[in-house]
Coordinates of C-alpha atoms (C1' of nucleotides) in Angstrom, one line a residue:
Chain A
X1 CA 34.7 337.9 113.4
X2 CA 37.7 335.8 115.2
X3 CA 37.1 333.2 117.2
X4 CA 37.3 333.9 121.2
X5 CA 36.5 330.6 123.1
X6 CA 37.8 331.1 127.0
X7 CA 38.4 327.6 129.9
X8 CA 36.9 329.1 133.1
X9 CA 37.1 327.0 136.2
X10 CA 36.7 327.8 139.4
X11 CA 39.6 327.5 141.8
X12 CA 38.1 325.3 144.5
X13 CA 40.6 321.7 143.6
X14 CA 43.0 320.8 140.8
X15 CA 43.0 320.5 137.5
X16 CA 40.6 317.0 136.7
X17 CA 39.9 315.0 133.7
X18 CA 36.8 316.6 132.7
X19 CA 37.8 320.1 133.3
X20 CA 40.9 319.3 130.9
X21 CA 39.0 317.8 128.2
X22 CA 36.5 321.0 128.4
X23 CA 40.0 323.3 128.6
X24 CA 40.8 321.0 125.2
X25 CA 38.1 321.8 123.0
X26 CA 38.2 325.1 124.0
X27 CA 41.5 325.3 123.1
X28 CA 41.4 323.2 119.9
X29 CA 38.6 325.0 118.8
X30 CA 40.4 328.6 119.0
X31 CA 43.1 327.4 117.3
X32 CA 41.5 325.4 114.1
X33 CA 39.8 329.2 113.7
X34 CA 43.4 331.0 114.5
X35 CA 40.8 332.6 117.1
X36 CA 41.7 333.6 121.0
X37 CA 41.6 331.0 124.1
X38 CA 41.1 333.2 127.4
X39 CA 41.5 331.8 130.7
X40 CA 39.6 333.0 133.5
X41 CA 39.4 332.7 137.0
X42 CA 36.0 332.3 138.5
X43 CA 37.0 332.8 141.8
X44 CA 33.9 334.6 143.5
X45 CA 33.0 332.0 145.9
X46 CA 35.7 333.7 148.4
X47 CA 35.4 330.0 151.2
X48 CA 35.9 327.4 148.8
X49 CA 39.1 329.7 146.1
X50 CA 41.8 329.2 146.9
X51 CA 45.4 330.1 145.9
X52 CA 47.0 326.6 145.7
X53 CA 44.0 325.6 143.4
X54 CA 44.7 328.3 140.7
X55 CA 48.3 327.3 140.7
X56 CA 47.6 323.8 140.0
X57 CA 45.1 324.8 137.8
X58 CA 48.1 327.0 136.0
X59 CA 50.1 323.8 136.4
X60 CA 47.9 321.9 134.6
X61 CA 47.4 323.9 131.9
X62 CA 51.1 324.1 131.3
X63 CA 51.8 320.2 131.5
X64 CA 49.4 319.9 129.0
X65 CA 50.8 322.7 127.1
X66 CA 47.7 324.7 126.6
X67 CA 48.8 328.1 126.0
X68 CA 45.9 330.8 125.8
X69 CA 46.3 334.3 124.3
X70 CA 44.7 336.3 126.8
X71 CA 44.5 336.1 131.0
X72 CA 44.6 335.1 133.5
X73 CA 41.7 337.3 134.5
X74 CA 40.1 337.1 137.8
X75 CA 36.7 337.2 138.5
X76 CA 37.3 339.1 142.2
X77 CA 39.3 341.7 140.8
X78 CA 36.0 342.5 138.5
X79 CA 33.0 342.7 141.2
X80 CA 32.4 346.6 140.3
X81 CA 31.5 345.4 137.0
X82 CA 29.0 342.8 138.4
X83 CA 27.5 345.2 140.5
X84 CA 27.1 347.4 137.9
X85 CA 25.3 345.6 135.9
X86 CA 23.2 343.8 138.8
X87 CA 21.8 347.9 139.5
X88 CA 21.3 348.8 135.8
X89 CA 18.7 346.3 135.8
X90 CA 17.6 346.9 139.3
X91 CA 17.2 350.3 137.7
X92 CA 15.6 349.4 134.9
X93 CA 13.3 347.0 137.1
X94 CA 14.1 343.6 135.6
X95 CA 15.5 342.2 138.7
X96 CA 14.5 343.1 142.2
X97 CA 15.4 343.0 146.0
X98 CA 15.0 339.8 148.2
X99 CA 14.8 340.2 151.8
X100 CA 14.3 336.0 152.4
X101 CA 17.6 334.6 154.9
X102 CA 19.3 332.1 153.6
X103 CA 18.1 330.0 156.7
X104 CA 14.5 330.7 155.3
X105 CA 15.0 329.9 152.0
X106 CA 16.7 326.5 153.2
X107 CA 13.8 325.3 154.9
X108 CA 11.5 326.3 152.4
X109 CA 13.5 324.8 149.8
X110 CA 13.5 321.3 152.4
X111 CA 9.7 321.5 153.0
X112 CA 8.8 321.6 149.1
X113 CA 10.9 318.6 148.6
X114 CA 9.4 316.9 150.9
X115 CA 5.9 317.6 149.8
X116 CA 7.1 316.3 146.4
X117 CA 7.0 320.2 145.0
X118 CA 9.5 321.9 143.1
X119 CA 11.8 322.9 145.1
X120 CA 12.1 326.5 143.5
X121 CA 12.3 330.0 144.9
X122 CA 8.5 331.0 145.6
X123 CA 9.0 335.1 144.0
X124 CA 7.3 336.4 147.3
X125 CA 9.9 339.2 147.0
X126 CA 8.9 339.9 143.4
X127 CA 6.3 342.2 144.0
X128 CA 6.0 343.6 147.4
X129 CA 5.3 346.8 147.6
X130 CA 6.8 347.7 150.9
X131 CA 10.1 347.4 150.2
X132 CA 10.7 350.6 152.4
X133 CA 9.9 349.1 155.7
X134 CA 12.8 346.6 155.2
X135 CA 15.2 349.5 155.0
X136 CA 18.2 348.5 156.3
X137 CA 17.4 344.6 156.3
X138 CA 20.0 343.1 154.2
X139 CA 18.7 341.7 150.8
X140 CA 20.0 339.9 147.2
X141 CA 19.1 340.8 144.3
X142 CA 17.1 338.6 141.9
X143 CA 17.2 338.5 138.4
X144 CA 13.2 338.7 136.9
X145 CA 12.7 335.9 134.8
X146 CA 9.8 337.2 132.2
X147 CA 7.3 334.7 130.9
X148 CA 7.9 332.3 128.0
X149 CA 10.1 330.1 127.0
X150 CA 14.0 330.3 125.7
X151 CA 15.0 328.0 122.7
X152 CA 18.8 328.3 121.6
X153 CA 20.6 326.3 119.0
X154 CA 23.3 324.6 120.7
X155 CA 25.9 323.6 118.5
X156 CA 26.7 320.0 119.9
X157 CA 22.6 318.9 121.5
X158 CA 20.9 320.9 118.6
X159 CA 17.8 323.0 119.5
X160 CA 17.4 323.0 123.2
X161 CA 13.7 325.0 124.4
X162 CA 13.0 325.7 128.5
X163 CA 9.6 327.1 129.7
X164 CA 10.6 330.2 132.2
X165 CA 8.4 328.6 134.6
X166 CA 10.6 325.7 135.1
X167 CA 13.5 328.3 135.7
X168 CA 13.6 330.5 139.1
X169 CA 14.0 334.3 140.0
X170 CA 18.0 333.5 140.7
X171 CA 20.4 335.6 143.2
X172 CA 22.6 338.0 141.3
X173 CA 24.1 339.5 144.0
X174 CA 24.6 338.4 147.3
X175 CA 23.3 340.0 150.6
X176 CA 26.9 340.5 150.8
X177 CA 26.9 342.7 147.8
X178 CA 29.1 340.3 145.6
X179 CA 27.8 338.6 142.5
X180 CA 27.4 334.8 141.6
X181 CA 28.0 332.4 139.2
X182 CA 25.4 332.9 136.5
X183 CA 25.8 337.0 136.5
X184 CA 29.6 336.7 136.5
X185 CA 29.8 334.5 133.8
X186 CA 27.0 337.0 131.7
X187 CA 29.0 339.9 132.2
X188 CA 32.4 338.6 131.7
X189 CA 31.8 336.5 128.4
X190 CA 30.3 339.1 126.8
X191 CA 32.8 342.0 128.3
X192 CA 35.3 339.6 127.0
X193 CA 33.8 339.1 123.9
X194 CA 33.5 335.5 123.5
X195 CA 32.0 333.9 120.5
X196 CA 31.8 330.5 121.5
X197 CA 30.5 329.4 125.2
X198 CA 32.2 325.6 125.6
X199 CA 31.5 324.0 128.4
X200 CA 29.8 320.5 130.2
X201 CA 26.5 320.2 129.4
X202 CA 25.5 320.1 133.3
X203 CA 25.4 324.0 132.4
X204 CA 22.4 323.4 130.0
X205 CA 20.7 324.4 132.4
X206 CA 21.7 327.5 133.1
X207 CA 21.9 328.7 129.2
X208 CA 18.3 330.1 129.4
X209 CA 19.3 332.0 132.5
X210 CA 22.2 333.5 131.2
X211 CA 20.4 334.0 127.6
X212 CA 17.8 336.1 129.3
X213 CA 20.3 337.9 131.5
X214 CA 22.5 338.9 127.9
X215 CA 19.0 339.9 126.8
X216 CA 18.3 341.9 130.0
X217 CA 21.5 343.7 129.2
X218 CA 21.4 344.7 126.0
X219 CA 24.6 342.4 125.3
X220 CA 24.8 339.7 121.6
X221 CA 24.5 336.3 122.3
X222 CA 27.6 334.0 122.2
X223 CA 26.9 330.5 120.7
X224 CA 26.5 327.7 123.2
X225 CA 28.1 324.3 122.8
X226 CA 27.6 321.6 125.6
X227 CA 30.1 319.0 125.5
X228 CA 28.3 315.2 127.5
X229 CA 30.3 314.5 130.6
X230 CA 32.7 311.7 131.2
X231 CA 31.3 309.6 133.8
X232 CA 33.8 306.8 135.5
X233 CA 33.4 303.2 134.8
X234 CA 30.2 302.8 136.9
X235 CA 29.0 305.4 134.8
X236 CA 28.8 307.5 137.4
X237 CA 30.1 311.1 137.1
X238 CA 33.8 311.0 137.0
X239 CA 35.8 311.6 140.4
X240 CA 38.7 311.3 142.1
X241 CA 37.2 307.6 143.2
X242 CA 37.6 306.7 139.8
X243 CA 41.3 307.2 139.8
X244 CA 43.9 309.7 139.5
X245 CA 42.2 313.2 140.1
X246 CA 44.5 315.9 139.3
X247 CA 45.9 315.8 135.3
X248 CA 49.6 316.1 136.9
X249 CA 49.0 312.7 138.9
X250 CA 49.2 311.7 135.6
X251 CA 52.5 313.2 135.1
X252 CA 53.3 311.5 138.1
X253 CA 52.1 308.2 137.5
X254 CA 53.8 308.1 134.3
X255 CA 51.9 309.3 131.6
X256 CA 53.3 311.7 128.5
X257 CA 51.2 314.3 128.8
X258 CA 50.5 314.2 125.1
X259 CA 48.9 310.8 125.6
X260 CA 46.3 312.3 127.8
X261 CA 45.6 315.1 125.3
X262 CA 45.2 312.1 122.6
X263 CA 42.7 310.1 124.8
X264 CA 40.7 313.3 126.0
X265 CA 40.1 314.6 122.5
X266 CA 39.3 311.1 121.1
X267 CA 36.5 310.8 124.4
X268 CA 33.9 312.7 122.8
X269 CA 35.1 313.7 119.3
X270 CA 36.2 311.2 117.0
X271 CA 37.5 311.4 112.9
X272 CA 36.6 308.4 111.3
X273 CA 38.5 305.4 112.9
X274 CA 41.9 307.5 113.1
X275 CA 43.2 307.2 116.9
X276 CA 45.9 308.7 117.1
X277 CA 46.8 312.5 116.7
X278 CA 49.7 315.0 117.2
X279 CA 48.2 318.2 118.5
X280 CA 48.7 320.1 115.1
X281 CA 46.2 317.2 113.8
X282 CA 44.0 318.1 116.6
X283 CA 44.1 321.5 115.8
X284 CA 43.8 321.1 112.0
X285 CA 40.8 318.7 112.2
X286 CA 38.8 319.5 115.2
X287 CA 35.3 320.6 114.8
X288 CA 32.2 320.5 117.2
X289 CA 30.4 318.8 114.4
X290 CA 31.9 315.5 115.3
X291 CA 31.7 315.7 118.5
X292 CA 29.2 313.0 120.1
X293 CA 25.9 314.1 121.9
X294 CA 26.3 311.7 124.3
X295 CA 28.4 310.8 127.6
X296 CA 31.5 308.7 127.6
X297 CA 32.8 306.8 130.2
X298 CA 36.5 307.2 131.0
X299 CA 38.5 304.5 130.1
X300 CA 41.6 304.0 132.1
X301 CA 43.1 301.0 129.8
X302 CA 42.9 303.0 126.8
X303 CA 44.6 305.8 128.3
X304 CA 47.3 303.1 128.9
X305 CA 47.8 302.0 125.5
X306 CA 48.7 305.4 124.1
X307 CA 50.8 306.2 126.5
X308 CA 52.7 303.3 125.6
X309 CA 52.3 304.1 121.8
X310 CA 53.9 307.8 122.4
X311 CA 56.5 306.3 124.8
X312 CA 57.2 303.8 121.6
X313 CA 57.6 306.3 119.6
X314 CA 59.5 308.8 121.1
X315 CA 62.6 309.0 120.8
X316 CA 65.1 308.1 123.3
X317 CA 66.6 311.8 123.6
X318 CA 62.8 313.1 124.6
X319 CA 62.6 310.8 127.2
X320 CA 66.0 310.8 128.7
X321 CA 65.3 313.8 130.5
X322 CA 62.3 312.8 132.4
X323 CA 63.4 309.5 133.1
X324 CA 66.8 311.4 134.6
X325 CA 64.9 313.1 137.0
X326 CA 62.7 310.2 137.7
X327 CA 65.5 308.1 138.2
X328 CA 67.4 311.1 140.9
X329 CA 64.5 310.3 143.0
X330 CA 65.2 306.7 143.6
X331 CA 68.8 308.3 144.6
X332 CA 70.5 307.2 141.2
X333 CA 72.4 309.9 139.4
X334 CA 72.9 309.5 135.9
X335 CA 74.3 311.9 133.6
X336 CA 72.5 313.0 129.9
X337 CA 73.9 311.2 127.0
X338 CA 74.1 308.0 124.8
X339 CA 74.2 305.4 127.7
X340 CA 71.1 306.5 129.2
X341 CA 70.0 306.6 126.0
X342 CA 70.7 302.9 124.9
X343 CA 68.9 302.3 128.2
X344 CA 65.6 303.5 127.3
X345 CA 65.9 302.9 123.8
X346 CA 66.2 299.2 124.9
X347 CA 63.0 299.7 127.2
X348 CA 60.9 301.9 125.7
X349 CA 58.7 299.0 123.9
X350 CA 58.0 297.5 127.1
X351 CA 56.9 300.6 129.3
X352 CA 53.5 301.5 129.3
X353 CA 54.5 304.1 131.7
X354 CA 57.5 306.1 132.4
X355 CA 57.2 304.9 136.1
X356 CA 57.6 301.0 134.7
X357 CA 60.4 302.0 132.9
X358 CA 62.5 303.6 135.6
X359 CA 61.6 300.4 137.8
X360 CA 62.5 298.1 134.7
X361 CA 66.2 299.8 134.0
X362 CA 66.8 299.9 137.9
X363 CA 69.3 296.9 137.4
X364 CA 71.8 298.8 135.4
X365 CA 72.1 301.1 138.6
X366 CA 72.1 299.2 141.3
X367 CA 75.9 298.2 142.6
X368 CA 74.6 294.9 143.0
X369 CA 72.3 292.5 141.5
X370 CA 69.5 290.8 143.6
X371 CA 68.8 287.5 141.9
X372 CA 65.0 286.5 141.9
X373 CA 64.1 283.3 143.0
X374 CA 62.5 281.6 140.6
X375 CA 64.6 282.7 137.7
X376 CA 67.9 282.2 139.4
X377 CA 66.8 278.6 140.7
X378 CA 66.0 277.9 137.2
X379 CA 68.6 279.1 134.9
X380 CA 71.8 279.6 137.9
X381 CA 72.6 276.0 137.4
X382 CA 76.6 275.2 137.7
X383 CA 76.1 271.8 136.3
X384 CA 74.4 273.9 132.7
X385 CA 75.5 277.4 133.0
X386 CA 78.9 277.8 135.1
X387 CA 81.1 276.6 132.3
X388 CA 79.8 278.6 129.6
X389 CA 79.4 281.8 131.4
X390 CA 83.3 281.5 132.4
X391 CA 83.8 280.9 129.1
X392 CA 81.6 284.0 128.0
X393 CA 83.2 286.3 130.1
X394 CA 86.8 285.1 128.8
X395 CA 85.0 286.0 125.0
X396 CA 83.6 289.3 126.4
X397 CA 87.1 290.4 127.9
X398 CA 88.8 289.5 124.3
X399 CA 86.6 292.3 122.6
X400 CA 88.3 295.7 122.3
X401 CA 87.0 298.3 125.0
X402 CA 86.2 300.4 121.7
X403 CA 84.2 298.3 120.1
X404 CA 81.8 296.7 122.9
X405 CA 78.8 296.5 120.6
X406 CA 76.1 294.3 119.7
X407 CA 77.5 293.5 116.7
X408 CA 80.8 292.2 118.3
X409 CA 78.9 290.9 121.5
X410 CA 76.9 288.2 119.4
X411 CA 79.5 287.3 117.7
X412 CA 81.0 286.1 120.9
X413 CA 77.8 284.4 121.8
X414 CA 78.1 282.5 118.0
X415 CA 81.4 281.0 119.2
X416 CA 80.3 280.3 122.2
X417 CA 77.1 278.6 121.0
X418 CA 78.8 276.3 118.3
X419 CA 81.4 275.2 120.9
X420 CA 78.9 274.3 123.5
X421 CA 76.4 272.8 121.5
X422 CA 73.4 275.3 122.7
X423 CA 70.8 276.9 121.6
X424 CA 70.9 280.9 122.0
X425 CA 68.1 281.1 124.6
X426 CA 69.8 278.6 126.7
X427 CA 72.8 280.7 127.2
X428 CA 70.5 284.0 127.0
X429 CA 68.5 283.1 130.1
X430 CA 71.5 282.9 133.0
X431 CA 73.4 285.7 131.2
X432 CA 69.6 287.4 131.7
X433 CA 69.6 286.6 135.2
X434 CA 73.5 286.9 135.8
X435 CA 73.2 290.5 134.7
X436 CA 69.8 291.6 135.5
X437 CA 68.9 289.1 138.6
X438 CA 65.0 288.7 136.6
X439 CA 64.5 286.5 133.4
X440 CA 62.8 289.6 131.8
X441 CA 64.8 292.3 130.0
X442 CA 65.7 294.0 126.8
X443 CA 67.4 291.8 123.9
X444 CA 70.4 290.2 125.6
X445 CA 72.7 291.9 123.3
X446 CA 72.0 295.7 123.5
X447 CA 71.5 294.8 126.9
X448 CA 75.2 293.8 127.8
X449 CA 76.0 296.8 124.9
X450 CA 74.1 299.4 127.6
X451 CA 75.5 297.8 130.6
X452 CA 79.5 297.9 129.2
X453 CA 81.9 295.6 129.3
X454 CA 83.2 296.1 132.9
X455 CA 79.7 295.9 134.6
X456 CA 78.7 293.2 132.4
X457 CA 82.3 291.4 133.5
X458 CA 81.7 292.0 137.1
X459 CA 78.6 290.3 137.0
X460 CA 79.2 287.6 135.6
X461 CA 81.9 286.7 137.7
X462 CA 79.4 287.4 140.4
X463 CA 77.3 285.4 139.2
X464 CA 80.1 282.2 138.8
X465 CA 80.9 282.9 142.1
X466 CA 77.4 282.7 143.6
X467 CA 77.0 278.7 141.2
X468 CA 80.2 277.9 143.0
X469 CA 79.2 278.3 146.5
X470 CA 75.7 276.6 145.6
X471 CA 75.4 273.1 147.5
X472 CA 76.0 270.1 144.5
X473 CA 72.9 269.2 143.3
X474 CA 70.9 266.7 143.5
X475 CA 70.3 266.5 139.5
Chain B
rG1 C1' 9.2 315.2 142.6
rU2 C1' 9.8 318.7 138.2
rC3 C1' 12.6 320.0 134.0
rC4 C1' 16.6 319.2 130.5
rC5 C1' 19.9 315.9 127.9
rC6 C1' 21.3 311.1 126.0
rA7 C1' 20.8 305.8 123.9
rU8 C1' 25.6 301.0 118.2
rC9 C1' 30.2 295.5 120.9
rG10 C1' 32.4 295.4 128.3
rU11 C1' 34.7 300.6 126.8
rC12 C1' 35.8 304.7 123.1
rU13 C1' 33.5 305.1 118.5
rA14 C1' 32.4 305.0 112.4
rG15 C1' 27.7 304.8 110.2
rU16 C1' 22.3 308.5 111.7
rC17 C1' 21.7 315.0 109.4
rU18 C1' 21.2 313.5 103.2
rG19 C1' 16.8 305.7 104.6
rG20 C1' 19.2 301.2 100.4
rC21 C1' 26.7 300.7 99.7
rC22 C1' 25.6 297.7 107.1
rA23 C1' 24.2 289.7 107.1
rA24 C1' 27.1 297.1 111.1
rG25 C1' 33.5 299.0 110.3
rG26 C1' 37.8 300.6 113.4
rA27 C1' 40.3 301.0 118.3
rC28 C1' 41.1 299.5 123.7
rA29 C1' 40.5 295.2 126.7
rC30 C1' 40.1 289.8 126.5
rC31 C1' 41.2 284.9 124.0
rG32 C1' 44.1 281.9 120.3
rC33 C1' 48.0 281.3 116.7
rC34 C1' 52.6 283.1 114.3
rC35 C1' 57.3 285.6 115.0
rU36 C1' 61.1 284.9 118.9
rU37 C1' 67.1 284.6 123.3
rU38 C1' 63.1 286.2 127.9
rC39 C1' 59.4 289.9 128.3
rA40 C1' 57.5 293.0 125.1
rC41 C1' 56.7 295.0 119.9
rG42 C1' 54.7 293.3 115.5
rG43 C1' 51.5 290.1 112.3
rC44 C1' 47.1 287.0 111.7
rG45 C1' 42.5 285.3 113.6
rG46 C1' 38.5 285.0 117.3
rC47 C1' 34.9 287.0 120.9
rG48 C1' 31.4 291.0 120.8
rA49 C1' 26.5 295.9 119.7
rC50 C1' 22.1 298.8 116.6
rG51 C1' 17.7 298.8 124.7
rG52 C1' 12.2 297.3 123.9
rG53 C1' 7.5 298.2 121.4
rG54 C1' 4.8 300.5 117.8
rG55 C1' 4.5 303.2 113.3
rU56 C1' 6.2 305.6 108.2
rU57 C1' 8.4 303.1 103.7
rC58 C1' 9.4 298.8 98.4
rA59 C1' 13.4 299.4 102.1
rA60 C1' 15.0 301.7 108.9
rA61 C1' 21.0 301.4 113.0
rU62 C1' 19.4 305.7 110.2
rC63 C1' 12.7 309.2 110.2
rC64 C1' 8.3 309.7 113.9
rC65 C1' 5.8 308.2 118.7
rC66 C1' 5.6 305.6 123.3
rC67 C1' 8.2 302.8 127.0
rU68 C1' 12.6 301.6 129.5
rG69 C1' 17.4 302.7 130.9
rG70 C1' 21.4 306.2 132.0
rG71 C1' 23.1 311.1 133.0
rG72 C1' 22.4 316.2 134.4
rA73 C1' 20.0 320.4 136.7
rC74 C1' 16.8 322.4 140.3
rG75 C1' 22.0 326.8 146.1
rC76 C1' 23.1 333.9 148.8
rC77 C1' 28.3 326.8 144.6
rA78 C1' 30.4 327.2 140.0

RNA sequence: GUCCCCAUCGUCUAGUCUGGCCAAGGACACCGCCCUUUCACGGCGGCGACGGGGGUUCAAAUCCCCCUGGGGACGCCA
């Protein structure tokens, strides 16, 4: 039998962290089995879908790059097969006809919390016989939840067993004539024939429910694995008040979205004390056996540090597209090729994000450079620097336009350095500053190599200029 | 309130099923040192946990019970 595992969230908001990580296994799970991942969208609840949410929800999906085989299928364009199903076992007399208002049930619902009872439907509807003299009176239909208890054999918690009494007589079908959650999901994972139910564990709940409804209908029972939540660092469940919300904030804050797919399937799973993973590594060693029974609290700094090991180790030419765009939106137009490349490969060890690395290349595409205080007041000293950057940029100009490289570039510094008596970082800090206006950047080499040798000219002579008209010092 | 689930460093976890190899390992974060032209990267080291109590056993992080703590569910939401 293949594998069918289906991700099938419910178009009320985004994409989030925990709905990604459930989408994961799912999807890692299919594909270690070479089995189908179906995406469905549980769009019943017609006031709270809505359209923009399934499109981020697609959006998501694809910025992950979670493909699935089969869907998207949509729950509303499936109600006659709800209904169907909600009369055969109206028929068959396993669920029945409630006449309660929602305004009643509400208050009765209040009133037993109140009085410290549990706040559970009361059957009154279950057995009356004079159903006729409600003709007309709109009703739901409830589902008849027989006596005894349900165990299953979830594949993550182990055995799980729930007394019917604790469970209630729940709406199938609204007065409305439309179906909910739990009969939707019944009908359409095993219409869809899925083998393997994935999902949070706050639907354990619910599995005795839906087990008894597959029953009810005659349907074979999927296996059941409930994967523990991901609470935020107050270990409260995770929301947007913990941080980014949507999986594409990510995207926009930065993050590679294979970084995210690395933290997600290491919250929860684990393989020894391996941390990192390419997805086919995912794929080839993910199994629900070793994935931990309880909750994990999302971890924002780890998150952090992969991103800045994939942005490491990417290469300069998979980033250079991204950071293009990125870098269009601060106005700055730069074309695809090796100089843009030399830029990030200069940066890429000190971004943790792609967002810090646009911010900390900005000087190579500015038309001027804005000299920090601090650094410029300490290293833009005539009396120190003025004499050997002239004589640096003399050195610079003497080097072939060809072969401006790092190679020939420290070779100038060498001469410099002998003739001047100093130490490379005290020529490396104003040539920092001169060029970049901060004391922090790339090696000084590649970075004069990126820059080229008529920006790197200009600003030096800029910055001469700007030691010259400096008031003598007191020193 | 009732039911369900869970419990190893601050966090993610290995170890638990199949008790001894665990005076509990790795990773993030944090701290220190080294490398060094700055910042990083990297290297080395440090800090730091089996929630508590009872059992069972020659032996318990591992098995059992209770307590405590945390999470979840109880909708004409999903």
């Amino acid at each position: 039998m293949t594998v069918r595992t289906r991700f099938a969230p419910s178009p009320t908001g985004y994409l989030h962290i925990g709905g990604a990580r459930t989408a994961l296994f799912n999807y890692l799970f299919a594909r270690h089995h070479g089995g189908k991942f179906i995406l469905r969208i549980e769009d019943t609840d017609l006031e709270r879908s809505t359209e923009e949410s399934t499109q981020a929800i697609f959006d998501g999906m694809d910025w992950l790059e979670m493909d699935y085989d089969e869907g998207p299928f949509y729950q509303s364009k499936r109600s006659d097969l709800y209904r169907e199903a909600a009369l055969k076992l109206l028929d068959k007399g396993l669920a029945y006809k409630c006449f309660c208002t929602a305004k009643e049930l509400t208050e009765r619902r209040e009133a037993a919390m109140k009085e410290g009872r549990a706040p559970r439907y009361d059957r009154r509807c279950r057995d009356i016989k004079d159903a006729g003299e409600q003709e007309g009176a709109p009703y739901t239909v409830r589902f008849r939840i027989p006596e005894g208890k349900t165990i299953f054999k979830d594949l993550i918690k182990g055995p799980i067993a729930i007394e019917h009494v604790e469970i209630e007589d729940l709406v199938m079908l609204r007065s409305d004539g439309t179906a909910t959650y739990n009969l939707t999901v019944v009908v359409d994972d095993a219409t869809m024939n899925i083998t393997h139910v994935i999902r949070g564990d706050d639907h354990i709940n619910n599995t005795p429910k839906q087990i008894l409804m597959y029953e009810a209908l005659g349907y074979d029972l999927p296996e059941f694995a409930h994967l523990p939540m991901i609470l935020g660092s107050d270990k409260k469940r995770l929301s947007k008040r913990h941080g980014a919300g949507s999986v594409t904030e990510y995207h926009d804050l930065g993050y590679l979205s294979h970084a995210l797919i690395n933290y997600l399937a290491r919250l929860g799973w684990s393989h020894g004390d391996d941390e990192i993973f390419s997805m086919e590594e995912l794929i080839e060693k993910f199994s629900l056996d070793s994935v931990g029974k309880s909750s994990g609290v999302f971890n924002p700094e780890k998150l952090l540090w992969l991103n800045h090991h994939y942005i490491k180790t990417s290469t300069a030419k998979e980033l250079s597209a991204d950071i293009i765009e990125r870098l269009k939106k601060t106005g700055v137009t730069v074309e695809e090729g090796s100089r843009i490349e030399a830029i990030i490969d200069g940066e890429k060890e000190r971004s943790k994000t792609l967002i810090e690395m646009v911010e900390a290349i900005g000087f190579y595409f500015k038309d001027k450079v804005e000299y920090e205080e601090k650094p410029a007041k300490k290293f833009l000293k005539p009396e120190k620097a003025l004499a050997p950057l002239e004589a640096l940029r003399e050195a610079l100009a003497d080097i072939d336009d060809s072969s401006f490289d790092a190679t020939q570039i420290e070779s100038a510094f060498q001469g410099l350095l002998d003739k001047f008596e100093l130490k490379l970082g005290k020529l490396a800090q104003p040539v920092r500053v001169a060029l970049t206006g901060t004391s922090v950047s790339p090696g000084i080499f590649e970075t004069i190599e990126a820059m080229g040798k008529d920006m790197t000219i200009d600003r030096l002579t800029e910055a001469i200029s700007y030691m010259k008209a400096l008031p003598p010092s007191a020193e």
